[in-house]
Short mmCIF file of C-alpha atoms and ligand atoms in Angstrom, two decimals:
data_model
loop_
_atom_site.label_atom_id
_atom_site.label_comp_id
_atom_site.label_asym_id
_atom_site.label_seq_id
_atom_site.Cartn_x
_atom_site.Cartn_y
_atom_site.Cartn_z
CA MET A 1 -44.95 21.71 140.89
CA GLN A 2 -48.69 21.76 140.19
CA HIS A 3 -49.30 22.05 136.44
CA THR A 4 -52.25 24.13 135.33
CA ALA A 5 -54.21 24.78 132.15
CA LYS A 6 -55.37 28.26 131.21
CA ILE A 7 -58.74 29.03 129.75
CA MET A 8 -59.51 32.47 128.34
CA ILE A 9 -63.09 33.71 128.17
CA ASP A 10 -64.10 37.26 127.25
CA GLY A 11 -60.58 38.50 127.84
CA LYS A 12 -60.35 36.96 131.33
CA THR A 13 -57.95 34.10 132.06
CA PHE A 14 -58.74 31.30 134.48
CA GLU A 15 -56.35 28.63 135.70
CA LEU A 16 -57.43 25.04 136.08
CA PRO A 17 -55.39 22.39 137.88
CA ILE A 18 -53.98 19.44 135.91
CA ILE A 19 -53.95 16.08 137.65
CA THR A 20 -51.66 13.24 136.60
CA GLY A 21 -52.41 9.53 136.90
CA SER A 22 -49.85 6.93 137.99
CA GLU A 23 -49.15 5.98 134.33
CA GLY A 24 -48.64 9.62 133.35
CA GLU A 25 -52.08 10.40 131.83
CA LYS A 26 -53.07 13.99 132.40
CA ALA A 27 -56.49 15.51 132.97
CA ILE A 28 -57.76 19.04 133.45
CA ASP A 29 -59.72 19.24 136.68
CA ILE A 30 -62.88 21.16 135.75
CA SER A 31 -64.85 20.29 138.89
CA ARG A 32 -64.98 23.97 139.99
CA LEU A 33 -65.47 25.40 136.49
CA ARG A 34 -69.15 26.21 136.80
CA GLN A 35 -68.76 27.65 140.25
CA GLU A 36 -65.86 29.89 139.20
CA ILE A 37 -66.64 30.72 135.59
CA GLY A 38 -70.33 29.88 135.19
CA LEU A 39 -69.69 27.51 132.27
CA VAL A 40 -70.11 23.79 131.92
CA THR A 41 -68.33 21.48 129.45
CA TYR A 42 -70.07 19.60 126.64
CA ASP A 43 -68.86 16.08 125.84
CA PRO A 44 -71.47 13.71 124.38
CA GLY A 45 -70.67 10.08 125.16
CA PHE A 46 -67.96 11.24 127.64
CA ALA A 47 -65.26 10.73 125.00
CA SER A 48 -62.99 13.28 126.75
CA THR A 49 -64.33 13.10 130.28
CA ALA A 50 -62.91 11.11 133.20
CA ASN A 51 -65.65 10.34 135.68
CA CYS A 52 -63.39 9.33 138.55
CA GLN A 53 -59.88 8.55 139.71
CA SER A 54 -59.49 4.81 139.98
CA SER A 55 -56.74 2.41 141.02
CA ILE A 56 -58.40 -0.74 139.67
CA THR A 57 -57.74 -1.12 135.94
CA PHE A 58 -55.24 0.50 133.60
CA LEU A 59 -56.12 0.54 129.92
CA ASP A 60 -54.10 2.10 127.12
CA GLY A 61 -56.17 1.89 123.96
CA GLU A 62 -53.40 3.19 121.71
CA ARG A 63 -50.83 0.62 122.87
CA GLY A 64 -53.30 -2.23 123.52
CA ILE A 65 -52.50 -2.56 127.24
CA LEU A 66 -54.86 -3.87 129.91
CA ARG A 67 -53.83 -4.45 133.52
CA TYR A 68 -55.86 -5.28 136.62
CA ARG A 69 -54.35 -3.71 139.75
CA GLY A 70 -51.11 -3.38 137.74
CA ILE A 71 -50.92 -7.01 136.55
CA PRO A 72 -51.09 -7.56 132.76
CA VAL A 73 -54.23 -9.41 131.72
CA GLU A 74 -52.06 -11.77 129.64
CA GLN A 75 -50.36 -13.02 132.85
CA LEU A 76 -53.66 -13.40 134.67
CA ALA A 77 -55.21 -15.32 131.75
CA GLU A 78 -52.26 -17.67 131.73
CA HIS A 79 -51.68 -18.25 135.44
CA SER A 80 -54.72 -17.17 137.43
CA ARG A 81 -58.24 -18.45 137.92
CA PHE A 82 -61.37 -16.35 137.86
CA VAL A 83 -61.95 -16.51 141.62
CA GLU A 84 -58.39 -15.36 142.33
CA THR A 85 -58.69 -12.52 139.78
CA ALA A 86 -62.01 -11.49 141.36
CA TYR A 87 -60.28 -11.34 144.75
CA LEU A 88 -57.49 -9.24 143.25
CA LEU A 89 -59.92 -6.76 141.70
CA ILE A 90 -62.09 -6.42 144.78
CA ASN A 91 -59.34 -6.36 147.42
CA GLY A 92 -56.47 -4.78 145.49
CA GLU A 93 -53.91 -7.60 146.05
CA LEU A 94 -53.52 -11.22 145.02
CA PRO A 95 -54.67 -13.45 147.89
CA THR A 96 -52.36 -15.65 149.95
CA GLN A 97 -53.22 -19.36 149.85
CA LYS A 98 -55.06 -18.97 153.17
CA GLU A 99 -57.07 -15.99 151.93
CA LEU A 100 -57.95 -17.74 148.68
CA THR A 101 -59.11 -20.88 150.50
CA ARG A 102 -61.25 -18.79 152.84
CA PHE A 103 -62.74 -16.87 149.90
CA SER A 104 -63.54 -20.11 148.05
CA VAL A 105 -65.17 -21.60 151.17
CA LEU A 106 -67.34 -18.48 151.52
CA LEU A 107 -68.35 -18.66 147.85
CA ASN A 108 -69.33 -22.26 148.36
CA ASP A 109 -71.30 -21.44 151.53
CA HIS A 110 -73.33 -18.80 149.70
CA SER A 111 -73.86 -20.66 146.45
CA LEU A 112 -77.43 -21.81 147.05
CA VAL A 113 -80.36 -19.65 146.01
CA HIS A 114 -83.41 -19.20 148.23
CA GLU A 115 -85.87 -21.92 147.18
CA ASP A 116 -88.73 -19.40 146.96
CA MET A 117 -86.88 -17.65 144.15
CA ARG A 118 -87.56 -20.63 141.89
CA ALA A 119 -91.16 -19.52 141.62
CA PHE A 120 -89.94 -16.25 140.12
CA PHE A 121 -87.91 -18.06 137.50
CA GLU A 122 -90.73 -20.40 136.63
CA HIS A 123 -93.17 -17.60 135.90
CA PHE A 124 -91.13 -15.69 133.36
CA PRO A 125 -92.49 -16.22 129.84
CA ARG A 126 -90.42 -18.74 127.88
CA SER A 127 -89.52 -15.98 125.41
CA ALA A 128 -87.87 -13.81 128.10
CA HIS A 129 -84.22 -12.99 127.43
CA PRO A 130 -81.94 -14.38 130.18
CA MET A 131 -80.39 -10.91 130.69
CA GLY A 132 -83.80 -9.47 131.56
CA ILE A 133 -84.39 -12.38 133.93
CA LEU A 134 -80.96 -12.01 135.50
CA SER A 135 -81.29 -8.28 136.15
CA SER A 136 -84.73 -8.79 137.76
CA MET A 137 -83.51 -11.68 139.88
CA VAL A 138 -80.43 -9.82 141.08
CA ASN A 139 -82.63 -6.90 142.10
CA ALA A 140 -84.96 -9.34 143.87
CA LEU A 141 -82.06 -10.68 145.95
CA ARG A 142 -82.36 -7.71 148.33
CA ALA A 143 -85.88 -8.83 149.25
CA PHE A 144 -84.68 -12.35 150.01
CA TYR A 145 -81.50 -11.24 151.77
CA PRO A 146 -82.34 -7.99 153.61
CA GLU A 147 -79.79 -6.01 155.58
CA ILE A 148 -79.35 -7.17 159.15
CA PRO A 149 -78.97 -4.19 161.55
CA GLU A 150 -76.61 -6.13 163.87
CA ARG A 151 -74.00 -6.32 161.11
CA THR A 152 -71.44 -3.55 160.60
CA GLU A 153 -71.46 -1.83 157.20
CA GLU A 154 -68.25 -3.64 156.29
CA GLU A 155 -69.70 -7.04 157.21
CA GLU A 156 -72.84 -6.26 155.21
CA ILE A 157 -70.79 -5.29 152.14
CA ASN A 158 -68.58 -8.38 152.39
CA ILE A 159 -71.51 -10.75 152.65
CA THR A 160 -73.38 -9.04 149.80
CA VAL A 161 -70.29 -9.22 147.57
CA THR A 162 -69.82 -12.94 148.29
CA ARG A 163 -73.50 -13.65 147.75
CA LEU A 164 -73.51 -11.87 144.43
CA LEU A 165 -70.40 -13.62 143.09
CA SER A 166 -71.68 -16.99 144.09
CA LYS A 167 -75.42 -16.74 143.50
CA VAL A 168 -75.33 -14.98 140.13
CA ARG A 169 -73.48 -18.00 138.76
CA THR A 170 -76.02 -20.38 140.32
CA MET A 171 -78.96 -18.28 139.08
CA ALA A 172 -77.56 -18.18 135.54
CA ALA A 173 -77.35 -21.97 135.35
CA MET A 174 -80.72 -22.33 137.10
CA SER A 175 -82.47 -20.07 134.59
CA TYR A 176 -81.06 -22.15 131.74
CA LYS A 177 -82.32 -25.40 133.26
CA ILE A 178 -85.77 -23.98 134.01
CA PHE A 179 -85.98 -22.45 130.54
CA ARG A 180 -85.35 -25.91 129.09
CA GLY A 181 -87.84 -27.53 131.47
CA HIS A 182 -85.04 -29.60 133.02
CA LYS A 183 -84.28 -30.48 136.62
CA VAL A 184 -82.23 -27.81 138.37
CA ILE A 185 -78.77 -29.03 139.29
CA TYR A 186 -77.46 -27.68 142.59
CA PRO A 187 -73.91 -26.45 143.17
CA ARG A 188 -71.47 -29.04 144.48
CA GLU A 189 -69.18 -28.46 147.41
CA ASP A 190 -66.32 -30.42 145.85
CA LEU A 191 -66.14 -28.41 142.63
CA PRO A 192 -64.36 -25.11 142.08
CA TYR A 193 -66.21 -22.10 140.67
CA ALA A 194 -66.01 -22.62 136.89
CA ALA A 195 -66.29 -26.42 136.98
CA ASN A 196 -69.29 -26.06 139.27
CA PHE A 197 -70.96 -23.73 136.80
CA LEU A 198 -70.44 -26.12 133.87
CA ASN A 199 -71.79 -28.97 135.97
CA MET A 200 -74.91 -26.97 136.95
CA MET A 201 -75.47 -26.12 133.28
CA PHE A 202 -74.92 -29.50 131.70
CA ASP A 203 -75.28 -32.30 134.21
CA SER A 204 -78.53 -34.25 134.16
CA PRO A 205 -79.92 -37.20 136.14
CA VAL A 206 -79.88 -39.29 132.96
CA ARG A 207 -76.57 -38.15 131.51
CA ARG A 208 -73.66 -37.36 133.77
CA TYR A 209 -71.59 -34.39 132.67
CA VAL A 210 -67.91 -35.18 132.44
CA ILE A 211 -65.90 -32.16 133.48
CA ASP A 212 -63.13 -31.41 131.02
CA LYS A 213 -60.21 -29.51 132.52
CA ASP A 214 -59.41 -27.73 129.26
CA LEU A 215 -62.97 -26.38 129.01
CA VAL A 216 -62.75 -25.29 132.65
CA LYS A 217 -59.49 -23.49 131.85
CA ALA A 218 -61.07 -21.84 128.77
CA LEU A 219 -64.02 -20.65 130.86
CA ASN A 220 -61.65 -19.22 133.48
CA VAL A 221 -59.82 -17.35 130.71
CA PHE A 222 -63.11 -16.08 129.28
CA TRP A 223 -64.22 -14.73 132.66
CA ILE A 224 -60.80 -13.26 133.53
CA LEU A 225 -60.75 -11.35 130.23
CA HIS A 226 -64.18 -9.90 130.99
CA ALA A 227 -63.54 -9.18 134.68
CA ASP A 228 -63.07 -5.41 134.39
CA HIS A 229 -62.64 -2.78 131.73
CA GLU A 230 -62.55 0.51 133.62
CA GLN A 231 -65.30 3.03 132.87
CA ASN A 232 -67.34 1.22 130.20
CA CYS A 233 -71.10 1.72 129.81
CA SER A 234 -72.27 -0.88 132.37
CA THR A 235 -69.61 0.04 134.94
CA ALA A 236 -70.50 3.70 134.55
CA ALA A 237 -74.14 2.66 135.09
CA VAL A 238 -73.21 0.80 138.30
CA ARG A 239 -71.29 3.83 139.58
CA LEU A 240 -74.06 6.26 138.60
CA VAL A 241 -76.92 4.25 140.08
CA GLY A 242 -74.76 3.38 143.10
CA SER A 243 -74.06 7.07 143.67
CA ALA A 244 -77.69 7.48 144.75
CA LYS A 245 -76.74 5.09 147.60
CA VAL A 246 -79.03 2.29 146.45
CA ASN A 247 -78.14 -1.18 147.68
CA LEU A 248 -75.45 -3.09 145.78
CA TYR A 249 -77.95 -5.56 144.27
CA ALA A 250 -79.85 -2.70 142.62
CA ALA A 251 -76.65 -1.10 141.31
CA ILE A 252 -75.48 -4.43 139.81
CA SER A 253 -78.93 -4.99 138.32
CA ALA A 254 -78.55 -1.64 136.50
CA GLY A 255 -75.14 -2.76 135.21
CA ILE A 256 -76.68 -5.98 133.85
CA CYS A 257 -79.33 -3.94 131.99
CA ALA A 258 -76.66 -1.73 130.41
CA LEU A 259 -74.58 -4.75 129.43
CA TRP A 260 -77.54 -6.29 127.64
CA GLY A 261 -77.26 -3.77 124.77
CA PRO A 262 -75.87 -5.03 121.44
CA LEU A 263 -73.27 -2.25 121.36
CA HIS A 264 -71.89 -3.50 124.68
CA GLY A 265 -72.19 -7.02 126.14
CA GLY A 266 -74.85 -8.08 123.65
CA ALA A 267 -72.22 -7.93 120.92
CA ASN A 268 -70.96 -11.48 121.53
CA GLN A 269 -74.41 -12.84 120.63
CA ALA A 270 -74.68 -10.42 117.72
CA VAL A 271 -71.30 -11.58 116.33
CA VAL A 272 -72.34 -15.23 116.23
CA GLU A 273 -75.68 -14.29 114.68
CA MET A 274 -73.81 -12.30 112.03
CA LEU A 275 -71.36 -15.16 111.38
CA GLY A 276 -74.39 -17.46 111.09
CA GLN A 277 -75.94 -15.17 108.46
CA ILE A 278 -72.67 -15.16 106.51
CA HIS A 279 -72.60 -18.96 106.74
CA GLU A 280 -76.18 -19.14 105.42
CA ASN A 281 -75.09 -16.79 102.66
CA GLY A 282 -72.70 -19.51 101.49
CA GLY A 283 -69.78 -17.98 103.42
CA ASP A 284 -69.79 -14.84 101.28
CA TRP A 285 -68.65 -12.08 103.62
CA ALA A 286 -68.31 -9.41 100.91
CA PRO A 287 -71.89 -7.98 101.19
CA PHE A 288 -71.44 -7.68 104.97
CA ILE A 289 -68.18 -5.74 104.61
CA ALA A 290 -69.83 -3.53 101.97
CA ARG A 291 -72.81 -2.81 104.26
CA ALA A 292 -70.51 -2.00 107.21
CA LYS A 293 -68.75 0.59 105.03
CA ASP A 294 -71.93 2.13 103.65
CA LYS A 295 -72.63 5.43 105.41
CA ASN A 296 -76.36 5.11 104.64
CA ASP A 297 -76.64 1.68 106.20
CA PRO A 298 -76.80 1.42 110.02
CA PHE A 299 -75.25 -2.08 109.85
CA ARG A 300 -71.92 -2.48 111.66
CA LEU A 301 -69.49 -5.32 111.56
CA MET A 302 -70.18 -6.76 114.99
CA GLY A 303 -67.12 -7.53 117.07
CA PHE A 304 -65.14 -4.75 115.39
CA GLY A 305 -64.24 -1.34 116.76
CA HIS A 306 -63.97 -0.02 120.26
CA ARG A 307 -64.37 3.31 121.98
CA VAL A 308 -60.93 3.13 123.55
CA TYR A 309 -58.88 0.56 121.61
CA LYS A 310 -57.48 2.06 118.46
CA THR A 311 -55.35 -1.01 117.95
CA TYR A 312 -55.94 -4.76 118.38
CA ASP A 313 -57.88 -5.41 121.61
CA PRO A 314 -55.39 -7.41 123.77
CA ARG A 315 -58.28 -9.52 125.05
CA ALA A 316 -59.25 -10.51 121.50
CA ARG A 317 -55.76 -11.93 120.91
CA ILE A 318 -55.97 -14.15 124.02
CA MET A 319 -59.55 -15.13 123.18
CA LYS A 320 -58.55 -16.14 119.65
CA LYS A 321 -55.78 -18.38 121.06
CA ALA A 322 -58.22 -19.95 123.55
CA CYS A 323 -60.66 -20.64 120.67
CA ASP A 324 -57.97 -22.32 118.58
CA LYS A 325 -56.96 -24.49 121.54
CA VAL A 326 -60.46 -25.61 122.53
CA LEU A 327 -61.64 -26.25 118.98
CA GLY A 328 -58.39 -28.07 118.21
CA LYS A 329 -58.87 -30.30 121.22
CA LEU A 330 -62.51 -31.02 120.51
CA THR A 331 -61.51 -31.84 116.92
CA ARG A 332 -64.85 -30.33 116.06
CA HIS A 333 -64.95 -28.24 112.96
CA ASP A 334 -66.84 -25.01 113.46
CA PRO A 335 -67.41 -23.09 110.22
CA MET A 336 -67.99 -19.94 112.32
CA LEU A 337 -64.31 -19.91 113.32
CA ASP A 338 -63.23 -20.15 109.68
CA ILE A 339 -65.57 -17.31 108.73
CA ALA A 340 -64.37 -15.20 111.67
CA ARG A 341 -60.71 -15.71 110.72
CA ARG A 342 -61.37 -14.86 107.08
CA LEU A 343 -63.44 -11.81 107.98
CA GLU A 344 -60.70 -10.54 110.27
CA GLU A 345 -58.07 -11.04 107.57
CA VAL A 346 -60.14 -9.13 105.01
CA ALA A 347 -61.17 -6.29 107.33
CA LEU A 348 -57.63 -5.72 108.59
CA LYS A 349 -56.49 -5.07 105.00
CA ASP A 350 -59.45 -2.90 104.06
CA PRO A 351 -58.71 0.88 103.94
CA TYR A 352 -62.07 1.69 105.62
CA PHE A 353 -61.21 -0.41 108.68
CA ILE A 354 -57.58 0.77 108.68
CA ASP A 355 -58.54 4.47 108.45
CA HIS A 356 -61.20 4.10 111.16
CA HIS A 357 -58.83 2.11 113.43
CA LEU A 358 -61.32 -0.75 113.57
CA TYR A 359 -59.84 -3.98 114.93
CA PRO A 360 -61.47 -7.10 116.37
CA ASN A 361 -62.64 -6.58 119.94
CA ILE A 362 -63.10 -9.18 122.68
CA ASP A 363 -66.52 -10.18 121.36
CA PHE A 364 -65.28 -11.17 117.94
CA TYR A 365 -63.94 -14.54 119.11
CA SER A 366 -65.68 -14.95 122.46
CA GLY A 367 -68.92 -16.25 120.95
CA VAL A 368 -67.04 -18.94 119.02
CA LEU A 369 -65.35 -20.00 122.27
CA LEU A 370 -68.66 -20.11 124.14
CA ARG A 371 -70.18 -22.25 121.38
CA ALA A 372 -67.27 -24.66 121.70
CA ILE A 373 -67.86 -24.90 125.47
CA GLY A 374 -71.53 -25.70 124.71
CA ILE A 375 -73.10 -22.46 125.95
CA PRO A 376 -76.35 -21.65 124.11
CA LEU A 377 -76.52 -18.41 122.14
CA ASN A 378 -79.02 -16.61 124.37
CA MET A 379 -76.76 -17.18 127.41
CA PHE A 380 -73.71 -15.49 125.87
CA THR A 381 -74.29 -12.08 127.41
CA VAL A 382 -75.07 -13.71 130.76
CA MET A 383 -71.59 -15.27 130.59
CA PHE A 384 -70.15 -11.79 130.10
CA ALA A 385 -72.18 -10.55 133.09
CA ILE A 386 -70.81 -13.27 135.40
CA GLY A 387 -67.31 -12.32 134.28
CA ARG A 388 -67.86 -8.57 134.74
CA LEU A 389 -69.28 -8.90 138.27
CA PRO A 390 -65.94 -8.50 140.11
CA GLY A 391 -65.28 -5.36 138.07
CA TRP A 392 -68.66 -3.84 138.86
CA ILE A 393 -68.29 -4.72 142.54
CA SER A 394 -64.78 -3.32 142.86
CA GLN A 395 -65.73 -0.12 141.02
CA TRP A 396 -68.82 0.32 143.18
CA LYS A 397 -66.74 -0.24 146.34
CA GLU A 398 -64.12 2.23 145.21
CA SER A 399 -66.77 4.84 144.39
CA ILE A 400 -68.53 4.65 147.75
CA GLU A 401 -65.19 4.80 149.59
CA ASP A 402 -63.99 7.78 147.51
CA PRO A 403 -63.44 10.89 149.70
CA ASN A 404 -64.66 12.97 146.71
CA TRP A 405 -67.88 10.96 146.51
CA LYS A 406 -70.90 12.86 145.20
CA ILE A 407 -74.21 11.80 143.74
CA GLN A 408 -73.67 11.79 139.97
CA ARG A 409 -75.71 14.42 138.26
CA PRO A 410 -74.54 15.64 134.85
CA ARG A 411 -75.48 19.04 133.46
CA GLN A 412 -77.03 19.70 130.06
CA ILE A 413 -77.26 22.44 127.46
CA TYR A 414 -80.94 23.15 127.01
CA ILE A 415 -81.88 23.66 123.34
CA GLY A 416 -85.70 23.46 123.60
CA PRO A 417 -88.29 26.22 123.12
CA ASN A 418 -88.08 29.45 125.11
CA GLU A 419 -90.87 30.29 127.56
CA ARG A 420 -94.35 30.18 125.97
CA ASP A 421 -97.90 30.06 127.24
CA TYR A 422 -100.08 27.04 127.76
CA VAL A 423 -102.72 26.86 124.99
CA PRO A 424 -106.16 25.43 125.93
CA ILE A 425 -106.95 22.28 123.90
CA GLU A 426 -109.85 23.86 121.96
CA GLU A 427 -107.54 26.61 120.69
CA ARG A 428 -104.80 24.26 119.39
CA GLY A 429 -104.54 24.00 115.61
N1 LIG B 1 -68.39 -1.45 111.62
C1 LIG B 1 -68.34 -0.43 110.72
N2 LIG B 1 -68.04 0.84 111.04
C2 LIG B 1 -67.77 1.11 112.32
C3 LIG B 1 -67.80 0.12 113.32
C4 LIG B 1 -68.11 -1.21 112.93
N3 LIG B 1 -68.14 -2.19 113.80
N4 LIG B 1 -67.50 0.67 114.51
C5 LIG B 1 -67.30 1.97 114.29
N5 LIG B 1 -67.45 2.24 112.96
C6 LIG B 1 -67.27 3.54 112.31
C7 LIG B 1 -68.49 4.43 112.49
O1 LIG B 1 -69.43 4.25 111.47
C8 LIG B 1 -67.86 5.80 112.48
O2 LIG B 1 -67.57 6.12 111.14
P1 LIG B 1 -67.54 7.66 110.61
O3 LIG B 1 -66.57 8.38 111.52
O4 LIG B 1 -67.08 7.54 109.21
O5 LIG B 1 -68.95 8.17 110.78
C9 LIG B 1 -66.51 5.57 113.19
O6 LIG B 1 -66.18 4.20 112.96
C10 LIG B 1 -66.53 5.87 114.68
O7 LIG B 1 -67.64 5.16 115.23
P2 LIG B 1 -68.34 5.57 116.59
O8 LIG B 1 -69.67 4.92 116.67
O9 LIG B 1 -68.25 7.05 116.75
O10 LIG B 1 -67.34 4.92 117.62
P3 LIG B 1 -67.66 4.66 119.13
O11 LIG B 1 -66.36 4.74 119.84
O12 LIG B 1 -68.76 5.53 119.61
O13 LIG B 1 -68.24 3.16 119.12
C11 LIG B 1 -68.48 0.83 119.28
C12 LIG B 1 -67.59 2.05 119.59
C13 LIG B 1 -67.90 -0.39 120.00
C14 LIG B 1 -69.90 1.07 119.86
C15 LIG B 1 -68.54 0.62 117.76
O14 LIG B 1 -67.25 0.39 117.25
C16 LIG B 1 -69.49 -0.50 117.35
O15 LIG B 1 -70.69 -0.28 117.22
N6 LIG B 1 -68.94 -1.77 117.17
C17 LIG B 1 -69.79 -2.89 116.88
C18 LIG B 1 -70.40 -3.43 118.16
C19 LIG B 1 -69.41 -4.17 119.02
O16 LIG B 1 -68.62 -4.98 118.55
N7 LIG B 1 -69.46 -3.88 120.33
C20 LIG B 1 -68.61 -4.53 121.33
C21 LIG B 1 -67.64 -3.57 121.96
S1 LIG B 1 -66.38 -4.42 122.87
C22 LIG B 1 -67.23 -5.05 124.21
C23 LIG B 1 -67.34 -4.07 125.30
O17 LIG B 1 -66.30 -3.61 125.81
O18 LIG B 1 -68.49 -3.76 125.66
#
């Protein structure tokens, strides 16, 4: 039986269909509301609005559940690798061994970046943030790899997806090397995805980089945990920009720009900067907690709170474990981890954080992990972007294949001045 919701306006009752997701979540379908009733809905920040029906990621913020294509993220972090998880997100199923090998071969085949693109990298000012560089370079990929009319649409999409997954990783490492004035290290055919990235970042003609399997595992976990998170700000940006039927490079470039923000992907960098300030303050976290609670102070405790998680972010738990493991193995003492642990302990007991349901999110420990792997601070958000790529791609693919596809065009409630006449400049007070 189709459930409906009733809405009463000026004595008239209208019925709206209720749709139910596969995990039982319910939504009122208001898509015909304006047409039938002449009203729109108002929901700043989309807190109560579902933008699409999706079969990619299930997230329950109250119970702290995150699953990709039905598989709990905890199981993927433990058993899978990033490339396999990317395949799962994009294609809907885990690959067979044959499919995975083929996918890995394709990623290897597309891992080089057009040599002419180096000139682009080299002419960015040294002060440019790597996220700005990355979004520009991803957009520029279309110019270097134009559509070929002989290819079917499906072939074009598949090749673009593979290029993006492979080249973004190469470009990220390349931008780091160029930024440092070092020789660019090319991808190696014999190395898998994450190991290859670490090698491109840290190998040098005068000091060979020794690949550590535990760091490779930690990086795979980091990327798997970031691989998708349903309709977050950057994914919504990819869907929105993609809905205008721009090419996939342009849509992903928009996602990278959205991710750059400190309230989204930029938070991992902001957390480490905040922990650094606490460290410089002699480890005294109390003024930071006080500022976060002060209504008149815009300061927020970075790495805390989430739009959808009202309990501990399941990704943060796995990230914290990965941090402990890597730092334990490196036997390197990082005061940031101590400060993070202490801050978490204090905040979780504080009535302000309890009442506001503020728990550590993925970014709280991810920066400490990236530091342990050796990733420089200004590359943190780029690391998030590489991880989120499969999510963006799968969400974009789903949106363009959606039978209910429409260009996205929200409404507004106009609150500006009513009609008035143009005043010539000499008559304006
Ligand atoms: N520190 C102090 N107070 C906070 C914080 C925080 N980190 N986060 C939210 N609050 C308070 C906020 O002041 C507000 O209080 P009140 O109701 O008394 O005015 C209340 O909690 C609700 O905040 P909101 O801004 O309406 O919540 P939101 O769902 O719009 O924002 C958020 C979510 C993630 C932007 C926010 O929690 C925040 O700014 N956190 C810090 C930045 C951060 O860690 N971002 C990474 C998010 S996880 C990575 C990702 O998925 O992108």
